[in-house]
Structure formats: C-alpha cells, structure tokens
Coordinates of C-alpha atoms and ligand atoms in Angstrom, one line a residue:
X1429 CA 92.2 159.2 266.9
X1430 CA 91.5 162.3 268.8
X1431 CA 87.8 162.6 268.0
X1432 CA 85.8 164.5 270.4
X1433 CA 82.1 164.1 271.0
X1434 CA 79.9 166.8 272.3
X1435 CA 76.4 165.8 273.4
X1436 CA 75.4 169.3 274.0
X1437 CA 75.1 170.5 270.3
X1438 CA 77.3 171.3 267.3
X1439 CA 80.9 172.1 268.0
X1440 CA 83.7 172.5 265.5
X1441 CA 85.3 169.1 264.9
X1442 CA 88.9 168.9 266.0
X1443 CA 91.3 167.7 263.2
X1444 CA 92.8 164.4 264.5
X1445 CA 96.5 163.9 264.1
X1446 CA 98.3 161.2 262.2
X1447 CA 101.9 160.2 261.5
X1448 CA 103.7 162.2 258.9
X1449 CA 105.3 160.8 255.7
X1450 CA 109.0 161.3 255.0
X1451 CA 109.5 164.4 252.8
X1452 CA 112.4 162.9 250.9
X1453 CA 110.3 160.4 248.9
X1454 CA 109.2 161.1 245.2
X1455 CA 106.4 163.5 245.1
X1456 CA 105.5 163.4 241.4
X1457 CA 104.6 160.4 239.3
X1458 CA 107.6 160.8 236.8
X1459 CA 109.9 160.7 239.9
X1460 CA 108.2 157.5 241.1
X1461 CA 108.6 156.0 237.6
X1462 CA 112.2 157.1 237.0
X1463 CA 113.3 155.8 240.3
X1464 CA 111.7 152.4 239.5
X1465 CA 113.4 152.4 236.1
X1466 CA 116.8 153.1 237.8
X1467 CA 116.4 150.6 240.6
X1468 CA 115.0 147.7 238.6
X1469 CA 116.4 148.4 235.1
X1470 CA 117.0 144.8 234.1
X1471 CA 114.0 143.3 235.7
X1472 CA 110.8 142.5 233.7
X1473 CA 108.3 145.4 234.1
X1474 CA 105.4 144.3 231.8
X1475 CA 104.1 141.0 230.5
X1476 CA 101.5 141.0 227.8
X1477 CA 100.4 137.5 226.6
X1478 CA 104.0 136.4 227.3
X1479 CA 105.8 139.2 225.6
X1480 CA 107.9 141.1 228.1
X1481 CA 109.5 144.5 228.5
X1482 CA 112.1 145.3 231.1
X1483 CA 112.0 148.5 233.2
X1484 CA 114.8 149.8 231.0
X1485 CA 112.7 149.1 227.8
X1486 CA 109.6 150.8 229.3
X1487 CA 111.7 153.8 230.5
X1488 CA 113.3 154.3 227.0
X1489 CA 110.0 153.8 225.1
X1490 CA 108.2 156.2 227.5
X1491 CA 110.8 158.9 226.9
X1492 CA 110.5 158.5 223.1
X1493 CA 106.7 158.7 223.3
X1494 CA 107.0 161.8 225.6
X1495 CA 109.2 163.4 222.9
X1496 CA 106.6 162.6 220.3
X1497 CA 103.8 164.1 222.4
X1498 CA 105.8 167.3 222.9
X1499 CA 106.2 167.5 219.2
X1500 CA 102.4 167.3 219.0
X1501 CA 102.1 170.2 221.3
X1502 CA 101.7 168.5 224.7
X1503 CA 102.9 170.6 227.6
X1504 CA 101.9 172.0 230.9
X1505 CA 98.1 171.6 231.4
X1506 CA 97.4 170.1 228.0
X1507 CA 94.7 167.4 228.4
X1508 CA 95.5 164.1 226.7
X1509 CA 92.8 161.3 226.8
X1510 CA 93.7 157.7 227.3
X1511 CA 91.1 155.4 225.9
X1512 CA 92.8 152.0 226.1
X1513 CA 92.1 148.5 227.3
X1514 CA 95.0 147.3 229.6
X1515 CA 98.1 147.0 227.5
X1516 CA 101.7 148.2 227.4
X1517 CA 100.4 151.3 225.7
X1518 CA 98.4 152.2 228.8
X1519 CA 101.5 152.3 231.0
X1520 CA 103.8 153.9 228.5
X1521 CA 101.4 156.7 227.4
X1522 CA 100.3 157.4 231.0
X1523 CA 103.8 158.2 232.1
X1524 CA 104.8 159.8 228.8
X1525 CA 101.9 162.3 229.1
X1526 CA 103.0 163.1 232.6
X1527 CA 106.6 163.5 231.6
X1528 CA 105.7 165.9 228.9
X1529 CA 103.9 168.0 231.4
X1530 CA 100.4 167.1 230.3
X1531 CA 97.4 166.0 232.2
X1532 CA 96.0 162.5 231.7
X1533 CA 92.2 162.2 231.2
X1534 CA 91.1 158.6 231.6
X1535 CA 88.3 157.3 229.3
X1536 CA 86.4 154.1 229.6
X1537 CA 86.9 152.3 226.3
X1538 CA 83.4 151.1 226.4
X1539 CA 81.8 154.5 226.4
X1540 CA 79.1 155.3 223.8
X1541 CA 79.9 158.2 221.4
X1542 CA 77.7 160.5 223.5
X1543 CA 79.5 159.7 226.7
X1544 CA 82.9 160.3 225.0
X1545 CA 81.8 163.6 223.5
X1546 CA 80.5 164.9 226.8
X1547 CA 83.8 164.0 228.6
X1548 CA 86.0 165.4 225.8
X1549 CA 84.1 168.7 225.9
X1550 CA 84.0 169.0 229.6
X1551 CA 87.6 168.2 230.1
X1552 CA 89.1 170.1 227.1
X1553 CA 90.8 166.9 225.9
X1554 CA 92.6 167.9 222.7
X1555 CA 94.5 164.6 221.9
X1556 CA 93.1 161.1 222.3
X1557 CA 95.3 158.0 222.5
X1558 CA 93.3 154.9 221.5
X1559 CA 93.8 151.4 219.9
X1560 CA 93.0 150.3 216.4
X1561 CA 90.1 148.2 217.7
X1562 CA 86.7 149.2 216.1
X1563 CA 84.7 148.9 219.3
X1564 CA 87.0 151.6 221.0
X1565 CA 88.1 153.6 218.0
X1566 CA 84.6 153.9 216.3
X1567 CA 82.8 155.9 219.1
X1568 CA 85.7 158.3 219.5
X1569 CA 86.2 158.8 215.7
X1570 CA 82.5 159.4 215.3
X1571 CA 82.6 162.5 217.6
X1572 CA 86.2 163.7 216.8
X1573 CA 85.0 166.6 214.6
X1574 CA 82.2 167.8 216.9
X1575 CA 84.5 167.4 219.9
X1576 CA 87.3 169.4 218.2
X1577 CA 89.9 166.8 218.9
X1578 CA 93.2 168.0 217.4
X1579 CA 94.8 164.5 217.2
X1580 CA 94.0 160.8 217.5
X1581 CA 97.1 158.8 218.3
X1582 CA 96.3 155.3 217.1
X1583 CA 98.1 152.4 218.7
X1584 CA 98.3 149.1 216.7
X1585 CA 97.2 146.6 219.2
X1586 CA 98.5 143.5 217.5
X1587 CA 102.0 145.0 217.5
X1588 CA 102.2 144.8 221.2
X1589 CA 101.4 141.1 221.1
X1590 CA 103.9 138.2 220.9
X1591 CA 102.4 136.4 217.9
X1592 CA 100.6 139.3 216.3
X1593 CA 97.1 138.7 215.0
X1594 CA 96.6 135.2 216.4
X1595 CA 96.1 136.4 219.9
X1596 CA 94.3 139.5 218.7
X1597 CA 91.8 137.3 216.9
X1598 CA 91.2 135.3 220.0
X1599 CA 90.6 138.5 222.0
X1600 CA 88.7 140.7 219.7
X1601 CA 87.1 139.2 216.5
X1602 CA 89.1 140.1 213.4
X1603 CA 86.2 142.2 212.1
X1604 CA 86.8 144.4 215.0
X1605 CA 90.1 145.8 213.7
X1606 CA 89.3 149.4 213.0
X1607 CA 89.6 151.1 209.6
X1608 CA 91.6 154.0 210.7
X1609 CA 91.1 157.3 208.8
X1610 CA 94.2 158.6 207.0
X1611 CA 94.2 162.4 207.5
X1612 CA 96.2 165.1 209.3
X1613 CA 94.3 164.5 212.5
X1614 CA 95.4 160.9 212.8
X1615 CA 98.9 160.1 214.0
X1616 CA 100.1 156.5 214.0
X1617 CA 102.2 155.1 216.8
X1618 CA 105.2 154.7 214.5
X1619 CA 104.8 158.3 213.2
X1620 CA 104.7 159.6 216.8
X1621 CA 108.0 157.9 217.4
X1622 CA 109.7 158.9 214.2
X1623 CA 110.3 162.7 214.4
X1624 CA 113.6 164.3 215.5
X1625 CA 114.4 164.9 219.1
X1626 CA 112.6 167.8 220.6
X1627 CA 115.1 170.6 221.1
X1628 CA 113.3 172.1 224.0
X1629 CA 112.7 169.9 227.1
X1630 CA 109.6 170.8 229.1
X1631 CA 110.1 171.6 232.8
X1632 CA 109.4 168.7 235.1
X1633 CA 105.9 168.7 236.6
X1634 CA 105.5 170.1 240.1
X1635 CA 103.8 168.2 243.0
X1636 CA 100.8 170.5 242.9
X1637 CA 100.2 170.2 239.1
X1638 CA 97.1 168.3 238.1
X1639 CA 98.3 164.9 236.9
X1640 CA 94.9 163.4 236.2
X1641 CA 91.3 164.3 235.5
X1642 CA 89.4 161.2 236.7
X1643 CA 85.7 161.3 235.9
X1644 CA 83.3 160.2 238.6
X1645 CA 79.7 160.9 239.5
X1646 CA 80.8 161.8 243.1
X1647 CA 77.9 162.2 245.4
X1648 CA 75.4 163.7 242.9
X1649 CA 75.8 161.4 239.8
X1650 CA 76.6 164.3 237.4
X1651 CA 79.9 163.3 235.8
X1652 CA 82.8 165.5 236.8
X1653 CA 86.6 165.4 236.7
X1654 CA 88.3 164.9 240.0
X1655 CA 91.6 166.9 239.8
X1656 CA 94.2 164.6 241.2
X1657 CA 97.7 166.2 241.6
X1658 CA 101.1 164.5 241.3
X1659 CA 101.4 164.9 245.1
X1660 CA 98.0 163.1 245.6
X1661 CA 98.9 160.2 243.4
X1662 CA 102.5 159.8 244.4
X1663 CA 101.4 160.3 248.0
X1664 CA 99.0 157.4 247.8
X1665 CA 101.8 155.1 246.5
X1666 CA 104.0 156.1 249.4
X1667 CA 101.1 155.5 251.8
X1668 CA 100.5 152.0 250.5
X1669 CA 104.2 150.8 250.2
X1670 CA 104.8 150.2 253.9
X1671 CA 101.6 148.2 254.2
X1672 CA 102.5 146.0 251.2
X1673 CA 106.0 145.4 252.7
X1674 CA 104.3 144.5 256.0
X1675 CA 102.2 142.0 254.1
X1676 CA 105.3 140.3 252.8
X1677 CA 105.8 141.8 249.3
X1678 CA 109.4 142.2 248.4
X1679 CA 110.9 144.9 246.0
X1680 CA 111.8 143.5 242.6
X1681 CA 110.4 140.1 243.3
X1682 CA 106.6 140.2 242.7
X1683 CA 104.3 139.6 239.8
X1684 CA 101.2 141.8 239.9
X1685 CA 98.1 140.7 238.0
X1686 CA 96.4 143.7 236.3
X1687 CA 93.0 142.5 235.1
X1688 CA 91.0 145.4 236.6
X1689 CA 91.0 148.3 234.1
X1690 CA 93.8 150.8 234.5
X1691 CA 91.4 153.6 233.5
X1692 CA 89.8 153.2 236.9
X1693 CA 91.6 154.8 239.7
X1694 CA 91.9 151.7 241.9
X1695 CA 93.8 149.7 239.3
X1696 CA 95.8 152.8 238.2
X1697 CA 97.2 153.3 241.7
X1698 CA 97.4 149.8 243.0
X1699 CA 98.0 147.6 240.0
X1700 CA 100.2 150.1 238.1
X1701 CA 101.8 152.9 240.2
X1702 CA 102.3 150.9 243.3
X1703 CA 103.4 147.8 241.4
X1704 CA 106.0 149.8 239.5
X1705 CA 107.2 151.4 242.6
X1706 CA 107.8 147.9 244.1
X1707 CA 109.6 146.8 240.9
X1708 CA 107.0 144.2 240.2
X1709 CA 106.3 142.6 236.9
X1710 CA 102.8 143.8 235.8
X1711 CA 100.8 141.1 234.0
X1712 CA 98.4 143.1 231.7
X1713 CA 95.1 141.5 230.9
X1714 CA 92.9 143.6 228.5
X1715 CA 89.6 142.0 229.1
X1716 CA 88.0 140.0 232.0
X1717 CA 87.2 136.6 230.6
X1718 CA 87.3 133.9 233.2
X1719 CA 89.0 131.2 231.1
X1720 CA 91.6 133.7 229.7
X1721 CA 92.3 134.9 233.3
X1722 CA 92.8 131.3 234.7
X1723 CA 95.1 130.5 231.8
X1724 CA 97.1 133.8 232.5
X1725 CA 97.3 132.9 236.2
X1726 CA 98.6 129.4 235.3
X1727 CA 101.2 130.9 232.9
X1728 CA 102.5 133.8 234.9
X1729 CA 102.0 132.7 238.5
X1730 CA 101.1 136.1 239.9
X1731 CA 101.9 136.9 243.6
X1732 CA 99.9 140.1 244.1
X1733 CA 96.4 140.5 242.9
X1734 CA 94.3 143.6 243.4
X1735 CA 90.7 143.1 242.1
X1736 CA 87.0 143.7 242.8
X1737 CA 84.7 141.2 244.6
X1738 CA 83.0 140.1 241.4
X1739 CA 86.3 138.8 240.0
X1740 CA 87.2 137.0 243.2
X1741 CA 83.7 135.4 243.2
X1742 CA 84.1 134.4 239.5
X1743 CA 87.4 132.7 240.2
X1744 CA 85.8 130.9 243.2
X1745 CA 83.0 129.6 241.0
X1746 CA 85.3 128.6 238.1
X1747 CA 87.5 126.7 240.6
X1748 CA 84.6 124.4 241.4
X1749 CA 84.8 122.7 238.1
X1750 CA 88.2 123.7 236.6
X1751 CA 91.5 122.2 237.8
X1752 CA 93.5 125.4 238.5
X1753 CA 96.5 126.0 240.7
X1754 CA 96.1 129.4 242.3
X1755 CA 98.7 128.9 245.0
X1756 CA 101.2 131.4 243.6
X1757 CA 98.9 134.2 244.8
X1758 CA 100.1 135.6 248.2
X1759 CA 98.5 139.0 248.7
X1760 CA 95.3 140.5 247.4
X1761 CA 93.4 143.7 248.0
X1762 CA 89.7 143.8 247.2
X1763 CA 88.2 147.3 246.6
X1764 CA 85.5 149.3 244.9
X1765 CA 82.5 147.4 246.5
X1766 CA 81.7 145.5 249.6
X1767 CA 83.4 142.1 249.8
X1768 CA 81.0 139.4 250.9
X1769 CA 82.8 137.5 253.8
X1770 CA 82.2 134.0 252.2
X1771 CA 83.8 135.2 248.9
X1772 CA 86.9 136.4 250.7
X1773 CA 87.2 133.2 252.9
X1774 CA 86.7 130.9 249.9
X1775 CA 89.3 132.7 247.8
X1776 CA 91.8 132.5 250.7
X1777 CA 91.2 128.8 251.2
X1778 CA 91.7 128.2 247.4
X1779 CA 94.9 130.1 247.2
X1780 CA 96.4 130.2 250.7
X1781 CA 96.7 134.0 250.2
X1782 CA 95.8 137.0 252.4
X1783 CA 92.9 138.9 251.0
X1784 CA 92.2 142.2 252.7
X1785 CA 89.4 144.6 251.9
X1786 CA 90.3 148.3 251.2
X1787 CA 88.2 151.4 250.9
X1788 CA 88.6 154.4 248.8
X1789 CA 87.1 156.9 246.3
X1790 CA 88.2 158.5 243.1
X1791 CA 88.5 161.8 245.0
X1792 CA 91.1 160.2 247.3
X1793 CA 93.4 158.8 244.7
X1794 CA 91.8 156.4 245.8
X1795 CA 93.0 154.4 248.8
X1796 CA 91.9 155.5 252.3
X1797 CA 92.0 152.4 254.4
X1798 CA 93.0 148.7 254.2
X1799 CA 92.4 145.9 256.6
X1800 CA 95.8 144.8 257.9
X1801 CA 97.3 141.7 256.4
X1802 CA 98.1 140.2 259.8
X1803 CA 96.2 138.9 262.8
X1804 CA 94.9 142.3 263.7
X1805 CA 92.4 142.4 260.8
X1806 CA 88.7 142.6 261.6
X1807 CA 86.0 140.6 259.7
X1808 CA 83.7 142.9 257.8
X1809 CA 85.9 146.0 258.3
X1810 CA 87.5 148.0 255.5
X1811 CA 90.4 148.4 257.8
X1812 CA 92.6 151.1 259.4
X1813 CA 93.4 154.4 257.8
X1814 CA 96.6 154.5 255.8
X1815 CA 99.6 156.4 257.3
X1816 CA 99.0 160.2 257.4
X1817 CA 95.2 159.7 256.8
X1818 CA 92.5 160.5 259.3
X1819 CA 88.9 159.3 259.1
X1820 CA 86.3 161.3 260.9
X1821 CA 82.7 160.1 261.5
X1822 CA 80.4 163.1 261.6
X1823 CA 76.9 163.5 262.6
X1824 CA 74.9 163.7 259.3
X1825 CA 72.4 166.1 260.9
X1826 CA 75.1 168.3 262.4
X1827 CA 78.4 167.8 260.4
X1828 CA 80.5 169.8 262.8
X1829 CA 80.1 167.1 265.4
X1830 CA 82.3 164.1 265.5
X1831 CA 80.7 160.8 266.5
X1832 CA 82.1 158.6 269.2
X1833 CA 83.5 155.1 268.5
X1834 CA 80.7 152.7 267.6
X1835 CA 78.2 155.4 266.5
X1836 CA 77.3 155.7 262.8
X1837 CA 77.7 158.8 260.8
X1838 CA 79.0 160.2 257.5
X1839 CA 82.6 159.3 256.7
X1840 CA 85.0 162.3 256.1
X1841 CA 88.7 161.9 255.1
X1842 CA 91.8 164.0 255.5
X1843 CA 95.2 163.2 254.0
X1844 CA 97.7 163.9 251.2
X1845 CA 95.7 161.8 248.8
X1846 CA 92.6 164.1 248.8
X1847 CA 91.9 165.8 245.4
X1848 CA 92.4 169.4 244.7
X1849 CA 88.7 169.7 243.6
X1850 CA 86.5 169.1 240.7
X1851 CA 87.6 170.5 237.3
X1852 CA 85.7 173.8 236.7
X1853 CA 83.0 173.0 239.3
X1854 CA 83.8 175.2 242.3
X1855 CA 80.3 174.7 243.8
X1856 CA 80.5 170.9 243.6
X1857 CA 84.0 171.1 245.0
X1858 CA 82.9 173.1 248.1
X1859 CA 80.1 170.7 248.6
X1860 CA 82.5 167.8 249.2
X1861 CA 85.7 169.6 250.4
X1862 CA 84.8 170.9 253.8
X1863 CA 87.6 172.5 256.0
X1864 CA 90.1 170.4 254.1
X1865 CA 88.3 167.1 254.6
X1866 CA 86.6 165.1 251.9
X1867 CA 83.0 164.3 252.5
X1868 CA 82.4 160.8 251.1
X1869 CA 78.6 160.2 251.0
X1870 CA 79.3 156.9 252.8
X1871 CA 78.0 156.0 256.2
X1872 CA 80.0 154.0 258.7
X1873 CA 81.4 153.8 262.2
X1874 CA 84.8 153.1 263.8
X1875 CA 85.3 150.5 266.5
X1876 CA 87.4 151.5 269.6
X1877 CA 90.6 150.4 267.9
X1878 CA 89.9 152.7 264.9
X1879 CA 88.7 150.0 262.4
X1880 CA 86.3 151.4 259.8
X1881 CA 83.0 149.6 259.0
X1882 CA 80.8 150.8 256.2
X1883 CA 77.1 150.4 256.6
X1884 CA 75.3 152.5 254.0
X1885 CA 75.6 155.2 251.3
X1886 CA 74.0 158.6 251.4
X1887 CA 74.9 159.2 247.8
X1888 CA 72.7 157.8 245.0
X1889 CA 75.0 155.2 243.6
X1890 CA 74.8 151.6 242.4
X1891 CA 78.0 149.5 242.5
X1892 CA 77.7 146.9 239.8
X1893 CA 80.5 144.4 239.6
X1894 CA 82.9 147.0 241.0
X1895 CA 81.8 149.7 238.5
X1896 CA 79.9 152.8 239.7
X1897 CA 76.6 153.2 238.0
X1898 CA 74.7 156.4 238.7
X1899 CA 70.9 156.1 238.6
X1900 CA 70.8 159.7 237.5
X1901 CA 72.5 158.8 234.2
X1902 CA 69.9 156.0 233.5
X1903 CA 67.0 158.3 234.5
X1904 CA 68.2 161.2 232.3
X1905 CA 68.6 158.9 229.3
X1906 CA 65.1 157.4 229.7
X1907 CA 63.5 160.8 230.1
X1908 CA 64.7 161.5 226.5
X1909 CA 62.2 158.9 225.3
X1910 CA 58.9 160.6 224.3
X1911 CA 56.8 157.9 226.0
X1912 CA 58.5 158.3 229.4
X1913 CA 56.7 160.5 231.9
X1914 CA 58.4 159.4 235.1
X1915 CA 61.3 157.2 235.9
X1916 CA 63.2 155.9 239.0
X1917 CA 66.4 153.9 238.8
X1918 CA 67.7 151.9 241.8
X1919 CA 70.1 149.2 242.6
X1920 CA 68.7 145.7 243.2
X1921 CA 70.5 142.8 244.9
X1922 CA 72.5 140.7 242.4
X1923 CA 74.2 137.5 243.5
X1924 CA 77.1 137.9 241.0
X1925 CA 77.6 141.7 240.6
X1926 CA 76.6 142.7 244.2
X1927 CA 74.0 145.2 242.7
X1928 CA 72.4 145.7 239.3
X1929 CA 70.4 148.6 238.0
X1930 CA 66.6 148.4 237.6
X1931 CA 64.4 151.1 236.2
X1932 CA 60.7 151.7 237.0
X1933 CA 58.9 153.7 234.4
X1934 CA 55.5 155.4 234.2
X1935 CA 54.4 156.0 230.6
X1936 CA 52.8 159.1 229.2
X1937 CA 49.1 158.5 228.2
X1938 CA 48.7 157.6 224.6
X1939 CA 52.4 156.5 224.1
X1940 CA 52.6 152.8 224.4
X1941 CA 56.0 151.2 224.5
X1942 CA 57.7 148.0 225.9
X1943 CA 60.7 147.4 228.1
X1944 CA 62.5 145.9 225.0
X1945 CA 61.9 149.1 223.0
X1946 CA 63.2 151.2 225.9
X1947 CA 66.2 149.0 226.2
X1948 CA 67.0 149.4 222.5
X1949 CA 66.6 153.2 222.9
X1950 CA 69.0 153.2 225.9
X1951 CA 71.7 151.1 224.1
X1952 CA 72.6 154.2 222.1
X1953 CA 72.8 156.4 225.1
X1954 CA 74.4 154.5 228.0
X1955 CA 77.1 151.9 228.3
X1956 CA 76.4 148.2 228.8
X1957 CA 77.2 148.2 232.4
X1958 CA 74.6 150.9 233.0
X1959 CA 71.9 149.1 231.1
X1960 CA 69.1 148.2 233.6
X1961 CA 68.9 144.4 234.2
X1962 CA 65.1 145.0 234.4
X1963 CA 62.8 147.7 233.2
X1964 CA 59.4 147.6 234.9
X1965 CA 56.5 149.6 233.6
X1966 CA 54.0 150.8 236.3
X1967 CA 50.9 152.9 236.3
X1968 CA 52.2 155.0 239.1
X1969 CA 55.4 155.5 241.0
X1970 CA 55.8 156.3 244.7
X1971 CA 56.2 160.0 245.7
X1972 CA 57.3 161.8 248.9
X1973 CA 55.0 164.1 250.8
X1974 CA 56.2 167.1 248.7
X1975 CA 55.5 165.1 245.5
X1976 CA 59.0 164.1 244.6
X1977 CA 59.6 160.7 243.2
X1978 CA 60.7 158.4 246.0
X1979 CA 63.1 155.5 245.8
X1980 CA 62.9 154.1 249.3
X1981 CA 59.6 152.2 248.8
X1982 CA 60.9 150.6 245.6
X1983 CA 64.3 149.7 247.3
X1984 CA 62.4 148.1 250.2
X1985 CA 60.2 146.1 247.9
X1986 CA 63.1 144.8 245.9
X1987 CA 65.1 143.8 249.0
X1988 CA 62.1 142.0 250.4
X1989 CA 61.6 140.2 247.1
X1990 CA 65.3 139.2 247.0
X1991 CA 65.1 138.0 250.6
X1992 CA 62.1 135.8 249.9
X1993 CA 63.7 134.4 246.8
X1994 CA 66.8 133.5 248.9
X1995 CA 64.6 131.9 251.5
X1996 CA 62.8 129.8 248.9
X1997 CA 66.1 128.7 247.4
X1998 CA 67.3 127.6 250.9
X1999 CA 64.1 125.8 251.6
X2000 CA 64.2 123.8 248.4
X2001 CA 67.9 123.0 248.7
Ligands
AMP521 P1 84.9 155.3 243.1 O1 84.9 156.8 243.1 O2 84.5 154.8 241.8 O3 86.2 154.7 243.5 O4 83.7 154.8 244.1 C1 83.9 155.2 245.5 C2 82.8 154.5 246.3 O5 82.8 153.1 246.2 C3 82.9 154.8 247.7 O6 82.4 156.1 248.1 C4 82.0 153.7 248.3 O7 80.7 154.0 248.3 C5 82.3 152.6 247.4 N1 83.3 151.7 247.9 C6 84.6 151.6 247.7 N2 85.2 150.6 248.4 C7 84.3 150.0 249.1 C8 84.3 148.9 250.0 N3 85.3 148.2 250.3 N4 83.1 148.5 250.5 C9 81.9 149.2 250.2 N5 81.9 150.3 249.4 C10 83.0 150.7 248.8

C-alpha cells in the first residue's frame, strides 16, 4: 500500500498499486460458464432436494433456454427480470439471459407489488421469469399491466423437484401454487423450450456490456440499479479463485451450499459464479428453515459454505439441542454484515472448518476483501484486499487526503470489480465514483500489514440478518399514512439479526392511531424484512439545531437500553 499522508492539508491521493490479473482468463460470464461446462462436463453441477444435473445437462438446458429467450426478443441490452427462490431455474435462466445478450435484473421474490412495480419501471424490465408459486407470482402478476411487462415466463417449481409435489407441499403450502393466467403474455417453461432453433445467433457479450442491474439503496437509501458489467462479475470470480485454492478447495471436488439467496450479489458471485468456476456441485436451498437446512447438510455433506452471520448463529443454536454432524464443512465465508467473534469461533469449533469474514458491496460485484484462511488472519478484521484491489482510507472531512495506518476514515475501493455506475442516475454515480474509486459510506482503518477493520457506517443503513434495510424506505412508507406527522427509523441492536428496524412516530393532532394499525398499513407497502420490530409513538422527536429530525439521540438511547438489558441478563444468570 503506497498511501501517503499529508498533515499539512488536502493533497491529491496517490493511487496505490496492486498486482495485475492475467489477461488470458475468461472476461465475460458466458465464458466462465462455458469453460466450466467443458472442464467438468460429467460432474454434478446442481443438487435440488436430491435431484441432480451434471455440468453437461445444465449447459445444454441453458443453451435451449437462451434460444427460447432469443425467440421472445431478448438481445443486447434487453432487461430480463429474475424473480426466483434458489432453484435450478435461477442458475439456468441467469446464464441463458447473459448468453442471449440480455441484462439480468434481480428481484427479491418477497417484494410487495409496489416494490416490484417501481423496480420494473425504473429498470425497463420487459420480461420476468418467475415460479408458479402464488406468493411470488401474485405480486408480479398484479402489476404486469401497469408495468408494461411483455412476457411472464412461468417456471413449474414442482417439475424441478425429485418427487414432484410432495416436497413442494412441504416447502410451500399447496394452496400457494399459483393460478397462472392463460394469455399471450404468459409463456410456460415448456413452451419456451418448444420452438424451432433460432436461425440467427446473437453476438457474444463483450466484457464492458452490462450483465446485471443489481438494485441497492447505496449510500442514500433510494433504490437504484448498480450496473455490473461482465468484466466486473467475471473479474470478481478470478480475484476470488486463488484465495479459495489457497484455502484448500480443489477444482471439481467440492460441494457448495447455496442457502443464501442468489438474487443477492454475495450469493450470486460466491455461491454460484465462483462455485461453478471451481466445478463444485451447488446444493440449492430455496428457503432458510433451520430444520430443512440441517437435513440438507446431513444429506449432501457440503464442503464450502458461504453465508451471513445470522445463518451461522442459527446453526450454532440448533446444534445445542440437535444431533447434527457438520464436519464435512471445510471452508466458509461470512459476508454482508459484521460477524460476531463468538459466532465464528463457535461455528469453527462445531465443524472444524475455517470461517473467514469478507467485506463487499453491491457496487463492487461484491467482494473487496477476505480474511486469509491461514494463520495470518486477524480477529475482528474483514481481511486483506483481493488481488488487483486497493483499499484507501480517506479523511471524511478532506477526501483527497489518505489516512495513515491505524487512523480511521471513509473506505474507498479501486479494482476491476467496481461497477460502471448507477443505471440512469449520473448524479448519484458521480457521488460515489470519485477518480475511479468507489466511495463506500463505510468507516474503517487498516493496520500496518494492510488488514481492514470496519468500525462504523456513514450511510443510513440497517443490516438485518444480512439484508440491507434502508430507513428511508420505512420512513417514506409511514409518511403516506394521514396520521403521521414526523417519523424516524433507526436500527436497534438485535441478538439474532444483528440489527432490526425501529420506527419512532409523532402523530398529527386529531388523528389517533396505534402501532398495530400503522403496522397493518405498512404491510402493504414494505417487505417483511423491512417491517419495524417496534413502532413507538412519541409526542415529539429530537431535532438538530437547524430543525432537521435527528437520529443520533434515539440511536444512543436504544444502545444504552440494550446495554442495560444485557447487563441485567448477565447479573441474573
Ligand atoms: P450490499 O450492497 O447489500 O452488499 O451491502 C453493502 C454493505 O454491507 C457495506 O457497505 C457494509 O456497510 C456492509 N457490510 C458488508 N460486509 C460487511 C462486513 N463483513 N462487516 C460489516 N459490514 C459489512
């Protein structure tokens, strides 16, 4: 790291150098995928409740789906939404869209109709791929007209399962199977595959083409699509591979457990793209239910397990009472939220694995740094930057100035994984892309050996069980209620999820309402994960000197209350 520090005022930050990646490696996602299909053709690629597909099977099916998508009009720059729980369809459609030249737009299958509509309109999604499960299909179908969706490609979920409806019933109640409309807009999976071969093949995507629009609140909370190119996403795979090999993972030998949702960038890169590049068998789990997960671990004996701290903590807790053998697991990456030291240590003791914490953002495809899997690792650190990545710590009050080792500042990142910008938001893009570096909104420091430690966030964000919840979304939804005059949403400490949202509300005079009524109002507008754990009605809310609503007093109050509660628990134990 060649950071310079200038005590005498602001000086242009020097760009530190880093090792270069080999230029001969795949630089688009179809190249990564096709190489894996060639290298590992006969090896199992996917496991879904015991039903398996080899790399050759997945390669052939993906090519047929790509042809079907081309017949539907997918080509360069056409946005195709993926709104799927983890399943073979997630993997096949992801690569088929990319092979047909299109751009993937990831949707959270638990979105409300409103959230779906906003993202479809913002991204220009014209085709949506979704399962025949009412909870996912319903909200999209409800807005399909208004959103101007040209096609809904509906995947029969039970058909991907080994014993059809039996497992489906266990997973999603039978009543949840969607009644799919029968009209020209709807295309069934079998119909998609049934047409004649496309006569014209589309040109292969180029490294600088946008492969994915991944929605995030970024530093402001307003949802926007991070444009991740093929070079960004393929680059992050190439940056991670040497690290995984160093950690003892072997090509064509591993089983990767994919329970974190593939519509989130961490799972997409680590549990799917990287796992395929290594020729691993990906064990797809559509929903996080602890008993189901433990049964899957017992059945499939995974070796590689990327997940978020809440999932590691849940397994630790379940292992206190259940008799589970977790010793197949050898290597884990925890990401998305801070990993409490005791959770990591307990999970390592239970499994005998190496669990390292990583750090990243949607805007960086996502991985930036990972704690090494060997004796060099540092407790509490999110590790060393990946190859070809530089981390700069800049003075928040004078961003041109780099801070010396040990001093805190805002974290900036440079590397091949940094996004091209936000879709149609040049002003937001230039806020966070500064001289080619990504401004993260995270606060941290580096020790003399270059290990990164995160200490705080400048951006207004709650990380709840590994999911990002933006207070702004909750506040905007509450302001739509006629009784709400002022509202502040913050994250409060939560022993299980790390943080949970809480809303403080001041009511308009003459409009009485209750927290339960506000909660019912919110359930139509925000997703379950965003729903405040508590809504507190107050007669006034704290303000800054200029009269703006202020969060810091409420955050301090809640931290103090959580600290006292923990002290009382310890005293009575
Ligand atoms: P996302 O864009 O959803 O991937 O969220 C990115 C944000 O998650 C980062 O800017 C951090 O604030 C937070 N984050 C990711 N990994 C970690 C980690 N290991 N420890 C603490 N915060 C993290």
